[in-house]
Coordinates of C-alpha atoms in Angstrom, one line a residue:
M11 CA 89.8 -36.6 199.9
L12 CA 86.2 -37.8 199.9
P13 CA 84.7 -39.4 203.0
Y14 CA 84.0 -43.1 202.4
G15 CA 80.2 -42.4 202.4
S16 CA 80.6 -39.9 199.6
Y17 CA 82.8 -42.3 197.6
L18 CA 80.2 -45.0 197.8
A19 CA 77.4 -42.6 196.9
I20 CA 79.3 -41.5 193.8
S21 CA 80.4 -45.0 192.7
I22 CA 77.2 -46.9 193.4
G23 CA 74.8 -44.0 192.8
S24 CA 76.3 -43.2 189.3
V25 CA 75.9 -46.9 188.2
C26 CA 72.3 -47.0 189.5
V27 CA 71.5 -43.8 187.7
I28 CA 73.1 -45.0 184.4
I29 CA 71.1 -48.3 184.6
L30 CA 67.8 -46.6 185.4
V31 CA 68.1 -43.8 182.8
G32 CA 69.5 -46.2 180.2
F33 CA 66.7 -48.8 180.5
I34 CA 64.0 -46.1 180.6
I35 CA 65.4 -44.6 177.3
L36 CA 65.6 -48.0 175.6
L37 CA 62.1 -49.0 176.7
K38 CA 60.7 -45.7 175.5
L39 CA 62.7 -45.6 172.3
P40 CA 60.7 -45.5 169.1
L41 CA 60.5 -49.0 167.6
R42 CA 62.3 -48.0 164.4
R43 CA 65.4 -46.7 166.4
L44 CA 65.4 -49.8 168.6
V45 CA 65.5 -52.0 165.5
I46 CA 68.3 -49.9 164.1
L47 CA 70.3 -50.3 167.4
L48 CA 69.8 -54.1 167.3
E49 CA 71.0 -54.3 163.7
S50 CA 74.0 -52.1 164.6
V51 CA 75.1 -53.9 167.7
F52 CA 74.1 -57.6 167.2
R53 CA 73.4 -57.7 163.4
F54 CA 69.8 -58.7 163.9
K55 CA 67.9 -58.1 160.7
E56 CA 64.4 -56.7 160.3
V57 CA 62.3 -58.9 158.0
R58 CA 59.0 -57.0 158.1
N59 CA 57.2 -54.2 159.8
I60 CA 53.9 -52.4 160.1
G61 CA 54.6 -48.7 160.6
D62 CA 56.1 -47.8 163.9
D63 CA 54.1 -50.2 166.0
Y64 CA 55.2 -53.7 165.0
A65 CA 58.3 -55.3 163.5
V66 CA 59.7 -58.8 163.1
I67 CA 63.5 -59.3 163.4
D68 CA 65.6 -62.2 162.4
V69 CA 68.0 -63.6 165.0
C70 CA 70.2 -66.2 163.3
N71 CA 67.2 -67.5 161.3
D72 CA 64.8 -67.3 164.3
Q73 CA 62.1 -64.7 164.0
F74 CA 60.8 -62.6 166.9
E75 CA 58.1 -60.0 167.2
I76 CA 58.8 -56.6 168.7
S77 CA 56.1 -54.1 169.4
K78 CA 55.4 -51.3 171.8
T79 CA 54.7 -53.7 174.7
I80 CA 57.4 -54.0 177.4
S81 CA 57.3 -57.9 177.3
S82 CA 58.3 -58.0 173.6
R83 CA 61.1 -55.5 174.0
L84 CA 62.5 -56.6 177.4
P85 CA 65.0 -59.3 176.3
F86 CA 66.4 -57.1 173.5
V87 CA 66.5 -54.0 175.8
F88 CA 68.2 -56.0 178.5
A89 CA 71.0 -57.2 176.1
L90 CA 71.5 -53.7 174.6
G91 CA 71.4 -52.1 178.1
M92 CA 74.1 -54.4 179.4
C93 CA 76.3 -53.7 176.4
F94 CA 76.0 -49.9 176.8
L95 CA 76.4 -50.1 180.6
V96 CA 79.7 -51.9 180.2
I97 CA 80.9 -49.4 177.5
I98 CA 80.0 -46.4 179.7
L99 CA 81.7 -48.0 182.8
V100 CA 84.8 -48.8 180.8
F101 CA 85.0 -45.3 179.5
I102 CA 84.4 -43.8 183.0
E103 CA 87.0 -46.1 184.5
G104 CA 89.6 -45.2 181.9
C105 CA 89.0 -41.5 181.5
I106 CA 87.1 -40.0 184.4
F107 CA 87.0 -41.9 187.7
S108 CA 89.5 -44.7 188.1
T109 CA 89.2 -47.3 190.9
R110 CA 91.7 -50.0 192.0
H111 CA 90.9 -52.9 194.4
V112 CA 94.2 -53.9 196.1
Y113 CA 94.8 -57.2 198.0
S114 CA 98.6 -57.3 198.5
T115 CA 101.6 -55.0 198.9
R116 CA 101.1 -53.3 195.6
L117 CA 102.7 -49.9 195.1
C118 CA 100.7 -46.6 195.1
S119 CA 99.8 -45.2 191.7
D120 CA 99.6 -41.6 190.6
R121 CA 96.2 -42.3 189.0
T122 CA 94.6 -43.6 192.1
P123 CA 96.3 -41.9 195.1
N124 CA 93.2 -41.7 197.4
C125 CA 92.8 -45.0 199.4
Y126 CA 90.6 -46.6 202.0
L127 CA 92.2 -49.4 204.0
F128 CA 90.1 -52.3 205.3
K129 CA 90.8 -55.3 207.6
S130 CA 89.6 -57.6 204.8
Q131 CA 87.2 -57.5 201.9
L132 CA 84.4 -58.8 204.2
T133 CA 84.7 -55.6 206.2
S134 CA 84.7 -53.3 203.2
F135 CA 81.7 -51.4 204.6
K136 CA 83.9 -49.9 207.4
P137 CA 87.4 -48.6 206.6
I138 CA 90.1 -48.6 209.2
Y139 CA 91.3 -45.3 207.9
N140 CA 91.6 -43.3 204.7
F141 CA 94.8 -41.7 203.4
I142 CA 96.6 -40.3 200.3
C143 CA 99.3 -42.7 199.4
E144 CA 102.7 -41.6 198.1
P145 CA 103.9 -42.9 194.7
D146 CA 106.1 -46.0 194.8
K147 CA 105.2 -46.9 198.4
P148 CA 103.2 -50.0 199.4
I149 CA 99.5 -49.3 199.7
I150 CA 99.2 -51.9 202.4
P151 CA 102.4 -52.0 204.5
S152 CA 103.6 -55.5 205.6
N153 CA 103.4 -54.6 209.3
M154 CA 99.7 -53.8 209.2
S155 CA 96.9 -56.4 209.8
A156 CA 94.9 -55.0 206.9
S157 CA 94.7 -57.0 203.7
Y158 CA 92.4 -55.0 201.4
A159 CA 92.3 -51.5 200.1
V160 CA 90.2 -49.5 197.6
C161 CA 91.9 -46.6 195.9
Y162 CA 90.4 -44.0 193.5
G163 CA 91.4 -41.0 191.5
F164 CA 89.8 -38.4 189.3
V165 CA 91.8 -38.9 186.1
L166 CA 89.9 -36.6 183.7
P167 CA 92.3 -33.6 184.2
D168 CA 95.2 -35.8 183.1
Q169 CA 93.6 -37.1 180.0
S170 CA 94.8 -36.1 176.5
S171 CA 92.9 -36.4 173.3
I172 CA 95.0 -39.5 172.5
D173 CA 94.0 -41.1 175.8
L174 CA 90.3 -40.4 175.0
L175 CA 90.6 -41.9 171.5
N176 CA 92.4 -45.0 172.9
Q177 CA 89.6 -45.6 175.4
L178 CA 87.0 -45.1 172.7
G179 CA 88.9 -47.7 170.7
V180 CA 88.7 -50.1 173.7
C181 CA 84.9 -49.5 173.8
A182 CA 84.6 -50.1 170.1
G183 CA 86.6 -53.3 170.4
I184 CA 84.2 -54.6 173.1
L185 CA 81.2 -53.9 170.8
S186 CA 83.0 -55.7 167.9
M187 CA 83.5 -58.7 170.1
V188 CA 79.9 -58.8 171.1
E189 CA 78.8 -58.4 167.4
S190 CA 81.0 -61.3 166.3
L191 CA 80.6 -63.7 169.2
Y192 CA 76.9 -63.3 170.2
P193 CA 75.5 -64.8 167.0
L194 CA 77.9 -67.7 167.2
A195 CA 76.9 -68.4 170.8
Y196 CA 73.2 -68.2 169.8
R197 CA 73.7 -70.7 167.0
F198 CA 75.7 -73.0 169.3
A199 CA 72.9 -73.0 171.9
R200 CA 70.3 -74.3 169.4
H201 CA 71.0 -78.0 170.2
K202 CA 70.2 -79.7 173.5
Y203 CA 73.7 -80.9 174.4
R204 CA 75.3 -77.6 173.3
R205 CA 72.9 -75.8 175.6
I206 CA 74.1 -78.0 178.5
C207 CA 77.6 -77.0 177.6
L208 CA 76.7 -73.3 177.7
I209 CA 75.0 -73.7 181.1
L210 CA 78.2 -75.4 182.4
L211 CA 80.2 -72.5 180.9
I212 CA 78.0 -69.9 182.7
C213 CA 78.3 -71.8 186.0
A214 CA 82.1 -72.0 185.5
M215 CA 82.3 -68.3 184.9
I216 CA 80.2 -67.5 187.9
L217 CA 82.3 -69.8 190.0
L218 CA 85.5 -68.2 188.7
E219 CA 84.2 -64.8 189.6
I220 CA 83.3 -65.9 193.1
I221 CA 86.8 -67.5 193.6
V222 CA 88.5 -64.4 192.3
L223 CA 86.6 -62.2 194.8
S224 CA 86.8 -64.6 197.7
M225 CA 90.6 -65.3 197.3
Q226 CA 91.3 -61.6 196.8
L227 CA 93.2 -62.0 193.6
N228 CA 94.5 -58.9 191.9
V229 CA 92.0 -58.8 189.0
T230 CA 91.0 -55.5 187.6
F231 CA 87.5 -54.1 188.0
I232 CA 87.1 -54.1 184.2
T233 CA 87.7 -57.9 184.0
I234 CA 84.9 -58.5 186.5
I235 CA 82.6 -56.2 184.5
L236 CA 83.4 -58.1 181.2
L237 CA 82.8 -61.4 182.9
T238 CA 79.4 -60.2 184.2
L239 CA 78.5 -58.9 180.7
T240 CA 79.3 -62.3 179.1
E241 CA 77.2 -64.1 181.7
V242 CA 74.2 -61.9 181.2
L243 CA 74.4 -62.1 177.4
L244 CA 74.6 -65.9 177.6
V245 CA 71.6 -66.1 179.9
N246 CA 69.7 -63.8 177.5
I247 CA 70.3 -66.3 174.7
F248 CA 68.3 -68.9 176.7
V249 CA 65.5 -66.3 177.3
L250 CA 65.3 -65.6 173.5
Q251 CA 65.3 -69.3 172.6
Y252 CA 62.6 -70.0 175.2
R253 CA 60.4 -67.3 173.7
H254 CA 61.0 -68.7 170.2
M255 CA 60.0 -72.2 171.3
K256 CA 56.9 -70.9 173.2
Y257 CA 55.4 -68.6 170.6
P258 CA 56.1 -70.1 167.1
A259 CA 52.4 -70.3 166.1
N260 CA 51.8 -66.6 166.9
L261 CA 54.6 -65.6 164.5
T262 CA 53.1 -67.6 161.7
R263 CA 49.7 -66.2 162.2
M264 CA 51.0 -62.6 162.4
G265 CA 53.1 -63.2 159.3
S266 CA 50.1 -64.3 157.3
Y267 CA 48.1 -61.3 158.5
I268 CA 50.8 -58.9 157.5
E269 CA 51.1 -60.4 154.0
M270 CA 47.4 -60.3 153.4
K271 CA 47.2 -56.7 154.6
D272 CA 50.1 -55.7 152.4
M273 CA 48.4 -57.2 149.4
L274 CA 45.2 -55.3 150.1

């Protein structure tokens, strides 16, 4: 069984590495491939381009410039990066390295037999002890003062081809939901009072996440990840709409320039 420090290094370090490598790749990605990814994931349409250096994409009838500059790419890279991060984490959680956060007398699982026991979630930096739990026995015995446990297991050796295909289906389903719901949310946020409703929804989701964690409810790690993805994508909508309101004149000027150059 891994020492607690090694477990943290693997779980937190792998997420940090995925985020760093993913965002570097997306920021350095050729413009044409970035536009293709945006069309595939969010159905954003390209309306014009100049070679590999400049493109204008249509986001629900709002047009945005994308070039080689980081500032023009960042909102789109952030949205793509969060989607791919969630997909990777869901796949890892289901097929490689599974983790459970336990707050009650739940029974041990064959998938996650290696456990760290804590006095409470607030003391999760220092485990009371670590152990390998036996199947069908309580992870946290009723006679112990501890109330929180983290269990993990390397599940890759037990995976069949069907398991891998099922998990890939879950990942594809998440992307399909993003593809369908993100444009609807963007259109919904166009009007002032609807934007207020979305802000209230984001606040409610953040509050729900805090309540779930603070009250130590038995909610899966994947549920928290999906809630966080939804919050980030909704915030990104406001960033895109702010850019559209701030730079409308520049788009008109650039569009005229492109048309004149094409005619020449």
